[in-house]
Short mmCIF file of N, CA and C in Angstrom, two decimals:
data_model
loop_
_atom_site.label_atom_id
_atom_site.label_comp_id
_atom_site.label_asym_id
_atom_site.label_seq_id
_atom_site.Cartn_x
_atom_site.Cartn_y
_atom_site.Cartn_z
N UNK A 14 -40.03 102.78 30.76
CA UNK A 14 -38.92 103.11 31.64
C UNK A 14 -37.93 101.95 31.61
N UNK A 15 -36.63 102.31 31.58
CA UNK A 15 -35.55 101.28 31.63
C UNK A 15 -35.11 101.21 33.09
N UNK A 16 -35.22 100.00 33.63
CA UNK A 16 -34.83 99.75 35.02
C UNK A 16 -33.59 98.90 34.99
N UNK A 17 -32.44 99.52 35.41
CA UNK A 17 -31.12 98.88 35.32
C UNK A 17 -30.51 98.72 36.73
N UNK A 18 -30.01 97.49 36.91
CA UNK A 18 -29.28 97.16 38.16
C UNK A 18 -27.82 96.80 37.74
N UNK A 19 -26.89 97.61 38.24
CA UNK A 19 -25.47 97.38 38.01
C UNK A 19 -25.01 96.47 39.19
N UNK A 20 -24.16 95.50 38.90
CA UNK A 20 -23.78 94.52 39.96
C UNK A 20 -22.28 94.28 39.89
N UNK A 21 -21.65 94.26 41.06
CA UNK A 21 -20.25 93.78 41.23
C UNK A 21 -20.19 92.96 42.49
N UNK A 22 -18.99 92.60 42.90
CA UNK A 22 -18.80 91.74 44.06
C UNK A 22 -19.25 92.41 45.35
N UNK A 23 -18.77 93.64 45.62
CA UNK A 23 -19.05 94.26 46.91
C UNK A 23 -19.98 95.42 46.93
N UNK A 24 -20.28 96.02 45.75
CA UNK A 24 -21.17 97.18 45.61
C UNK A 24 -20.59 98.40 46.30
N UNK A 25 -19.26 98.54 46.23
CA UNK A 25 -18.65 99.81 46.74
C UNK A 25 -17.69 100.45 45.73
N UNK A 26 -17.30 99.73 44.67
CA UNK A 26 -16.33 100.26 43.72
C UNK A 26 -16.97 100.37 42.32
N UNK A 27 -17.02 99.28 41.60
CA UNK A 27 -17.38 99.29 40.19
C UNK A 27 -18.88 99.50 39.95
N UNK A 28 -19.74 98.75 40.66
CA UNK A 28 -21.18 98.91 40.38
C UNK A 28 -21.73 100.24 40.81
N UNK A 29 -21.16 100.78 41.92
CA UNK A 29 -21.58 102.14 42.28
C UNK A 29 -21.07 103.18 41.33
N UNK A 30 -19.81 102.97 40.85
CA UNK A 30 -19.31 103.86 39.81
C UNK A 30 -20.21 103.89 38.60
N UNK A 31 -20.59 102.69 38.18
CA UNK A 31 -21.47 102.58 36.98
C UNK A 31 -22.83 103.19 37.22
N UNK A 32 -23.41 103.00 38.47
CA UNK A 32 -24.63 103.59 38.83
C UNK A 32 -24.60 105.12 38.67
N UNK A 33 -23.59 105.75 39.25
CA UNK A 33 -23.49 107.20 39.26
C UNK A 33 -23.10 107.77 37.86
N UNK A 34 -22.26 107.01 37.16
CA UNK A 34 -21.88 107.48 35.78
C UNK A 34 -23.12 107.37 34.89
N UNK A 35 -23.88 106.32 34.98
CA UNK A 35 -25.10 106.19 34.11
C UNK A 35 -26.12 107.25 34.47
N UNK A 36 -26.32 107.54 35.76
CA UNK A 36 -27.24 108.56 36.16
C UNK A 36 -26.80 109.90 35.59
N UNK A 37 -25.49 110.17 35.60
CA UNK A 37 -24.97 111.41 35.07
C UNK A 37 -25.19 111.51 33.56
N UNK A 38 -24.97 110.44 32.88
CA UNK A 38 -25.15 110.40 31.41
C UNK A 38 -26.61 110.64 31.03
N UNK A 39 -27.53 109.95 31.73
CA UNK A 39 -28.97 110.13 31.37
C UNK A 39 -29.44 111.51 31.75
N UNK A 40 -28.91 112.10 32.82
CA UNK A 40 -29.26 113.48 33.21
C UNK A 40 -28.79 114.42 32.10
N UNK A 41 -27.53 114.32 31.65
CA UNK A 41 -26.98 115.16 30.65
C UNK A 41 -27.74 115.01 29.32
N UNK A 42 -28.28 113.85 29.07
CA UNK A 42 -29.02 113.59 27.81
C UNK A 42 -30.50 114.05 27.97
N UNK A 43 -30.86 114.54 29.18
CA UNK A 43 -32.26 114.94 29.37
C UNK A 43 -33.23 113.75 29.39
N UNK A 44 -32.76 112.58 29.80
CA UNK A 44 -33.56 111.38 29.74
C UNK A 44 -33.78 110.77 31.15
N UNK A 45 -33.64 111.54 32.22
CA UNK A 45 -33.78 111.04 33.55
C UNK A 45 -35.11 110.31 33.79
N UNK A 46 -36.18 110.84 33.24
CA UNK A 46 -37.51 110.26 33.47
C UNK A 46 -37.68 108.89 32.84
N UNK A 47 -36.74 108.52 31.95
CA UNK A 47 -36.83 107.24 31.26
C UNK A 47 -36.09 106.10 31.97
N UNK A 48 -35.40 106.42 33.11
CA UNK A 48 -34.55 105.46 33.77
C UNK A 48 -34.77 105.37 35.25
N UNK A 49 -34.61 104.14 35.75
CA UNK A 49 -34.42 103.94 37.18
C UNK A 49 -33.13 103.10 37.28
N UNK A 50 -32.12 103.61 38.01
CA UNK A 50 -30.79 103.02 38.02
C UNK A 50 -30.39 102.75 39.46
N UNK A 51 -29.93 101.54 39.71
CA UNK A 51 -29.46 101.14 41.06
C UNK A 51 -28.26 100.22 40.92
N UNK A 52 -27.69 99.85 42.03
CA UNK A 52 -26.58 98.89 42.01
C UNK A 52 -26.66 98.02 43.25
N UNK A 53 -25.98 96.83 43.14
CA UNK A 53 -25.95 95.87 44.25
C UNK A 53 -24.73 94.99 44.17
N UNK A 54 -24.64 94.11 45.14
CA UNK A 54 -23.46 93.21 45.25
C UNK A 54 -23.92 91.78 45.16
N UNK A 55 -22.95 90.93 44.74
CA UNK A 55 -23.19 89.49 44.82
C UNK A 55 -22.76 88.92 46.14
N UNK A 56 -21.92 89.64 46.92
CA UNK A 56 -21.47 89.16 48.21
C UNK A 56 -22.09 89.94 49.34
N UNK A 57 -21.83 89.56 50.56
CA UNK A 57 -22.38 90.28 51.73
C UNK A 57 -21.22 91.03 52.38
N UNK A 58 -19.99 91.00 51.83
CA UNK A 58 -18.83 91.51 52.53
C UNK A 58 -18.86 93.00 52.86
N UNK A 59 -19.47 93.80 52.03
CA UNK A 59 -19.48 95.24 52.20
C UNK A 59 -20.84 95.81 52.52
N UNK A 60 -21.84 95.00 52.77
CA UNK A 60 -23.21 95.42 53.02
C UNK A 60 -23.23 96.53 54.07
N UNK A 61 -23.91 97.60 53.74
CA UNK A 61 -23.99 98.73 54.67
C UNK A 61 -22.92 99.83 54.48
N UNK A 62 -21.85 99.45 53.75
CA UNK A 62 -20.79 100.44 53.58
C UNK A 62 -21.03 101.38 52.42
N UNK A 63 -20.57 102.59 52.53
CA UNK A 63 -20.73 103.60 51.52
C UNK A 63 -19.73 103.31 50.38
N UNK A 64 -19.82 104.11 49.33
CA UNK A 64 -18.95 103.97 48.16
C UNK A 64 -17.50 104.10 48.60
N UNK A 65 -16.65 103.29 47.99
CA UNK A 65 -15.21 103.28 48.30
C UNK A 65 -14.63 104.68 48.05
N UNK A 66 -13.73 105.16 48.96
CA UNK A 66 -13.15 106.45 48.76
C UNK A 66 -12.44 106.69 47.43
N UNK A 67 -11.80 105.66 46.86
CA UNK A 67 -11.22 105.78 45.53
C UNK A 67 -12.23 106.03 44.45
N UNK A 68 -13.37 105.39 44.55
CA UNK A 68 -14.46 105.68 43.57
C UNK A 68 -14.99 107.04 43.80
N UNK A 69 -15.15 107.46 45.04
CA UNK A 69 -15.62 108.82 45.31
C UNK A 69 -14.69 109.83 44.69
N UNK A 70 -13.37 109.64 44.83
CA UNK A 70 -12.38 110.57 44.30
C UNK A 70 -12.45 110.66 42.77
N UNK A 71 -12.51 109.53 42.08
CA UNK A 71 -12.50 109.55 40.63
C UNK A 71 -13.82 110.14 40.11
N UNK A 72 -14.92 109.87 40.73
CA UNK A 72 -16.21 110.49 40.28
C UNK A 72 -16.13 112.01 40.48
N UNK A 73 -15.61 112.45 41.58
CA UNK A 73 -15.49 113.90 41.84
C UNK A 73 -14.55 114.55 40.81
N UNK A 74 -13.46 113.84 40.51
CA UNK A 74 -12.50 114.41 39.52
C UNK A 74 -13.10 114.58 38.15
N UNK A 75 -14.11 113.78 37.84
CA UNK A 75 -14.75 113.80 36.53
C UNK A 75 -16.07 114.59 36.52
N UNK A 76 -16.36 115.19 37.70
CA UNK A 76 -17.59 116.00 37.83
C UNK A 76 -18.88 115.18 37.84
N UNK A 77 -18.74 113.96 38.26
CA UNK A 77 -19.95 113.05 38.39
C UNK A 77 -20.50 113.11 39.80
N UNK A 78 -21.73 113.56 39.94
CA UNK A 78 -22.34 113.70 41.25
C UNK A 78 -22.64 112.31 41.86
N UNK A 79 -22.55 112.15 43.11
CA UNK A 79 -22.89 110.96 43.81
C UNK A 79 -23.57 111.30 45.12
N UNK A 80 -24.30 110.40 45.67
CA UNK A 80 -24.90 110.61 46.98
C UNK A 80 -24.44 109.52 47.90
N UNK A 81 -24.41 109.81 49.18
CA UNK A 81 -24.07 108.71 50.16
C UNK A 81 -25.07 107.54 50.01
N UNK A 82 -24.57 106.35 50.22
CA UNK A 82 -25.41 105.19 50.04
C UNK A 82 -24.82 104.04 50.87
N UNK A 83 -25.59 102.96 50.98
CA UNK A 83 -25.15 101.81 51.67
C UNK A 83 -25.19 100.64 50.70
N UNK A 84 -24.10 99.83 50.62
CA UNK A 84 -24.06 98.68 49.77
C UNK A 84 -25.20 97.67 50.12
N UNK A 85 -25.79 97.13 49.11
CA UNK A 85 -26.88 96.14 49.29
C UNK A 85 -26.54 94.89 48.43
N UNK A 86 -27.21 93.81 48.81
CA UNK A 86 -26.98 92.56 48.06
C UNK A 86 -28.12 92.30 47.09
N UNK A 87 -27.76 91.81 45.92
CA UNK A 87 -28.74 91.38 44.92
C UNK A 87 -29.64 90.28 45.53
N UNK A 88 -30.93 90.36 45.20
CA UNK A 88 -31.87 89.35 45.68
C UNK A 88 -32.62 88.77 44.51
N UNK A 89 -33.04 87.52 44.68
CA UNK A 89 -33.80 86.87 43.56
C UNK A 89 -35.05 87.66 43.18
N UNK A 90 -35.70 88.34 44.16
CA UNK A 90 -36.90 89.11 43.86
C UNK A 90 -36.59 90.27 42.94
N UNK A 91 -35.33 90.72 42.86
CA UNK A 91 -34.97 91.82 41.97
C UNK A 91 -35.23 91.49 40.52
N UNK A 92 -35.23 90.20 40.13
CA UNK A 92 -35.33 89.80 38.76
C UNK A 92 -36.64 90.38 38.09
N UNK A 93 -37.71 90.38 38.81
CA UNK A 93 -38.96 90.85 38.28
C UNK A 93 -39.03 92.40 38.30
N UNK A 94 -38.18 93.07 39.08
CA UNK A 94 -38.29 94.49 39.27
C UNK A 94 -37.37 95.27 38.30
N UNK A 95 -36.45 94.59 37.58
CA UNK A 95 -35.51 95.27 36.70
C UNK A 95 -35.53 94.64 35.31
N UNK A 96 -35.17 95.48 34.29
CA UNK A 96 -35.15 95.07 32.93
C UNK A 96 -33.73 94.48 32.54
N UNK A 97 -32.72 95.07 33.15
CA UNK A 97 -31.31 94.70 32.84
C UNK A 97 -30.52 94.55 34.15
N UNK A 98 -29.71 93.51 34.19
CA UNK A 98 -28.73 93.32 35.23
C UNK A 98 -27.38 93.34 34.59
N UNK A 99 -26.55 94.30 34.93
CA UNK A 99 -25.29 94.55 34.26
C UNK A 99 -24.14 94.29 35.19
N UNK A 100 -23.44 93.19 35.01
CA UNK A 100 -22.29 92.80 35.83
C UNK A 100 -21.03 93.44 35.26
N UNK A 101 -20.01 93.45 36.13
CA UNK A 101 -18.73 94.04 35.79
C UNK A 101 -17.71 93.01 35.26
N UNK A 102 -17.91 91.75 35.60
CA UNK A 102 -16.97 90.73 35.15
C UNK A 102 -17.68 89.36 35.06
N UNK A 103 -16.96 88.39 34.52
CA UNK A 103 -17.54 87.07 34.33
C UNK A 103 -18.02 86.43 35.63
N UNK A 104 -17.24 86.60 36.70
CA UNK A 104 -17.68 86.03 37.98
C UNK A 104 -18.96 86.64 38.44
N UNK A 105 -19.14 87.94 38.26
CA UNK A 105 -20.39 88.59 38.62
C UNK A 105 -21.52 88.01 37.85
N UNK A 106 -21.37 87.79 36.56
CA UNK A 106 -22.44 87.24 35.71
C UNK A 106 -22.81 85.83 36.18
N UNK A 107 -21.83 85.00 36.49
CA UNK A 107 -22.13 83.67 37.01
C UNK A 107 -22.89 83.73 38.29
N UNK A 108 -22.43 84.56 39.23
CA UNK A 108 -23.09 84.67 40.52
C UNK A 108 -24.48 85.28 40.42
N UNK A 109 -24.64 86.27 39.48
CA UNK A 109 -25.97 86.87 39.32
C UNK A 109 -26.95 85.82 38.84
N UNK A 110 -26.54 85.03 37.87
CA UNK A 110 -27.49 84.00 37.33
C UNK A 110 -27.83 83.02 38.46
N UNK A 111 -26.89 82.62 39.26
CA UNK A 111 -27.15 81.71 40.35
C UNK A 111 -28.11 82.33 41.37
N UNK A 112 -27.82 83.58 41.76
CA UNK A 112 -28.64 84.28 42.74
C UNK A 112 -30.05 84.59 42.28
N UNK A 113 -30.18 84.85 40.96
CA UNK A 113 -31.43 85.23 40.44
C UNK A 113 -32.30 84.00 40.00
N UNK A 114 -31.73 82.83 40.16
CA UNK A 114 -32.41 81.60 39.78
C UNK A 114 -32.39 81.38 38.29
N UNK A 115 -31.36 81.81 37.60
CA UNK A 115 -31.27 81.68 36.15
C UNK A 115 -31.51 83.05 35.49
N UNK A 116 -31.70 82.97 34.18
CA UNK A 116 -31.98 84.21 33.41
C UNK A 116 -32.89 83.88 32.28
N UNK A 117 -34.13 83.46 32.53
CA UNK A 117 -35.03 83.04 31.47
C UNK A 117 -35.41 84.13 30.49
N UNK A 118 -35.35 85.38 30.91
CA UNK A 118 -35.75 86.50 30.02
C UNK A 118 -34.52 87.19 29.41
N UNK A 119 -33.38 86.61 29.58
CA UNK A 119 -32.11 87.20 28.98
C UNK A 119 -31.94 88.64 29.42
N UNK A 120 -31.90 88.88 30.73
CA UNK A 120 -31.76 90.20 31.28
C UNK A 120 -30.30 90.43 31.83
N UNK A 121 -29.44 89.42 31.85
CA UNK A 121 -28.13 89.51 32.50
C UNK A 121 -27.08 89.72 31.46
N UNK A 122 -26.28 90.81 31.62
CA UNK A 122 -25.20 91.14 30.68
C UNK A 122 -23.96 91.52 31.45
N UNK A 123 -22.83 91.56 30.74
CA UNK A 123 -21.60 92.13 31.26
C UNK A 123 -21.50 93.51 30.63
N UNK A 124 -21.08 94.56 31.37
CA UNK A 124 -21.11 95.91 30.91
C UNK A 124 -20.41 96.09 29.58
N UNK A 125 -19.22 95.57 29.44
CA UNK A 125 -18.47 95.83 28.22
C UNK A 125 -18.98 95.05 26.99
N UNK A 126 -20.03 94.25 27.16
CA UNK A 126 -20.69 93.66 25.99
C UNK A 126 -21.29 94.76 25.10
N UNK A 127 -21.72 95.80 25.71
CA UNK A 127 -22.37 96.88 24.96
C UNK A 127 -21.40 97.69 24.16
N UNK A 128 -20.20 97.82 24.59
CA UNK A 128 -19.22 98.60 23.86
C UNK A 128 -18.38 97.80 22.88
N UNK A 129 -18.27 96.55 23.11
CA UNK A 129 -17.47 95.69 22.26
C UNK A 129 -18.28 94.85 21.26
N UNK A 130 -19.62 94.88 21.42
CA UNK A 130 -20.45 94.09 20.52
C UNK A 130 -20.20 92.62 20.65
N UNK A 131 -19.88 92.16 21.83
CA UNK A 131 -19.55 90.71 21.99
C UNK A 131 -20.56 90.11 22.96
N UNK A 132 -20.24 88.97 23.46
CA UNK A 132 -21.09 88.24 24.41
C UNK A 132 -20.50 88.31 25.80
N UNK A 133 -21.22 87.87 26.78
CA UNK A 133 -20.69 87.89 28.16
C UNK A 133 -19.44 87.02 28.27
N UNK A 134 -19.35 85.99 27.47
CA UNK A 134 -18.17 85.09 27.51
C UNK A 134 -16.97 85.70 26.83
N UNK A 135 -17.16 86.62 25.89
CA UNK A 135 -15.97 87.18 25.19
C UNK A 135 -15.70 88.61 25.49
N UNK A 136 -16.65 89.33 26.07
CA UNK A 136 -16.41 90.76 26.43
C UNK A 136 -15.37 90.83 27.53
N UNK A 137 -14.60 91.93 27.52
CA UNK A 137 -13.63 92.19 28.56
C UNK A 137 -14.33 92.43 29.91
N UNK A 138 -13.61 92.18 30.97
CA UNK A 138 -14.09 92.57 32.33
C UNK A 138 -13.75 94.01 32.59
N UNK A 139 -14.57 94.67 33.40
CA UNK A 139 -14.24 96.04 33.86
C UNK A 139 -13.13 95.87 34.90
N UNK A 140 -12.08 96.64 34.73
CA UNK A 140 -10.92 96.56 35.64
C UNK A 140 -11.38 96.72 37.13
N UNK A 141 -10.84 95.88 37.99
CA UNK A 141 -11.28 95.90 39.37
C UNK A 141 -10.25 96.69 40.24
N UNK A 142 -10.61 97.91 40.65
CA UNK A 142 -9.70 98.74 41.46
C UNK A 142 -9.43 98.19 42.85
N UNK A 143 -10.24 97.28 43.29
CA UNK A 143 -10.05 96.67 44.65
C UNK A 143 -8.67 96.02 44.67
N UNK A 144 -8.29 95.45 43.58
CA UNK A 144 -7.02 94.72 43.46
C UNK A 144 -5.88 95.61 42.90
N UNK A 145 -6.24 96.49 41.97
CA UNK A 145 -5.20 97.30 41.28
C UNK A 145 -4.96 98.63 41.90
N UNK A 146 -5.94 99.21 42.58
CA UNK A 146 -5.85 100.54 43.09
C UNK A 146 -6.00 101.62 42.03
N UNK A 147 -6.23 101.19 40.78
CA UNK A 147 -6.29 102.07 39.57
C UNK A 147 -7.75 102.42 39.29
N UNK A 148 -8.25 103.41 39.97
CA UNK A 148 -9.67 103.75 39.81
C UNK A 148 -9.89 104.51 38.47
N UNK A 149 -8.84 105.08 37.91
CA UNK A 149 -9.01 105.83 36.67
C UNK A 149 -9.25 104.86 35.51
N UNK A 150 -8.54 103.71 35.45
CA UNK A 150 -8.78 102.70 34.41
C UNK A 150 -10.20 102.13 34.54
N UNK A 151 -10.62 101.94 35.75
CA UNK A 151 -12.00 101.47 35.99
C UNK A 151 -12.99 102.46 35.46
N UNK A 152 -12.76 103.74 35.76
CA UNK A 152 -13.63 104.81 35.28
C UNK A 152 -13.72 104.78 33.78
N UNK A 153 -12.56 104.63 33.05
CA UNK A 153 -12.56 104.61 31.60
C UNK A 153 -13.41 103.43 31.07
N UNK A 154 -13.26 102.25 31.72
CA UNK A 154 -14.05 101.10 31.32
C UNK A 154 -15.52 101.32 31.54
N UNK A 155 -15.87 101.87 32.73
CA UNK A 155 -17.26 102.13 33.10
C UNK A 155 -17.90 103.19 32.16
N UNK A 156 -17.20 104.22 31.92
CA UNK A 156 -17.74 105.29 31.01
C UNK A 156 -17.98 104.73 29.63
N UNK A 157 -17.01 103.99 29.10
CA UNK A 157 -17.20 103.40 27.75
C UNK A 157 -18.39 102.49 27.71
N UNK A 158 -18.53 101.69 28.71
CA UNK A 158 -19.66 100.69 28.79
C UNK A 158 -20.98 101.43 28.93
N UNK A 159 -21.07 102.41 29.85
CA UNK A 159 -22.27 103.17 30.07
C UNK A 159 -22.69 103.98 28.87
N UNK A 160 -21.75 104.60 28.20
CA UNK A 160 -22.10 105.37 26.97
C UNK A 160 -22.68 104.41 25.95
N UNK A 161 -22.08 103.26 25.84
CA UNK A 161 -22.57 102.32 24.83
C UNK A 161 -23.95 101.73 25.22
N UNK A 162 -24.11 101.51 26.52
CA UNK A 162 -25.42 101.01 27.01
C UNK A 162 -26.49 102.07 26.73
N UNK A 163 -26.22 103.33 26.99
CA UNK A 163 -27.17 104.39 26.72
C UNK A 163 -27.54 104.42 25.27
N UNK A 164 -26.53 104.32 24.39
CA UNK A 164 -26.81 104.32 22.94
C UNK A 164 -27.64 103.07 22.53
N UNK A 165 -27.35 101.93 23.13
CA UNK A 165 -28.12 100.75 22.92
C UNK A 165 -29.62 100.92 23.26
N UNK A 166 -29.88 101.70 24.31
CA UNK A 166 -31.24 101.85 24.81
C UNK A 166 -31.96 103.01 24.16
N UNK A 167 -31.52 103.57 23.06
CA UNK A 167 -32.20 104.61 22.36
C UNK A 167 -33.37 104.09 21.58
#
């Protein structure tokens, strides 16, 4: 089983979008039993809040199912429970490594590393709709990254 934790700053926009998009992709591929997918935040700012309304709208527009949820924070104990930690940008990756106590098993990645064949240092960041209000561009980045991640895990 592949255990994946998507991570962003607040766990209400990008990481939740990636969680639901990846769940949709594995369901459509008939591979649900092979995956456990979750998401979390590096900050405490949005803990307990549901998915951002803009993320909810773009997921619905693309036919991606979602369930109500509450934002949670990444914990050091998560490192042993997951195979991959997938951040949305360089700041997420830095914070994840700090919060997880390092990355001795090389489990921490940036989402667009999978689609660009690059490293966390050179891969593009997933567009952050918190600042741009452009949830559609974020969806495009997330879909491209998740499709590539699924192909990588075949």
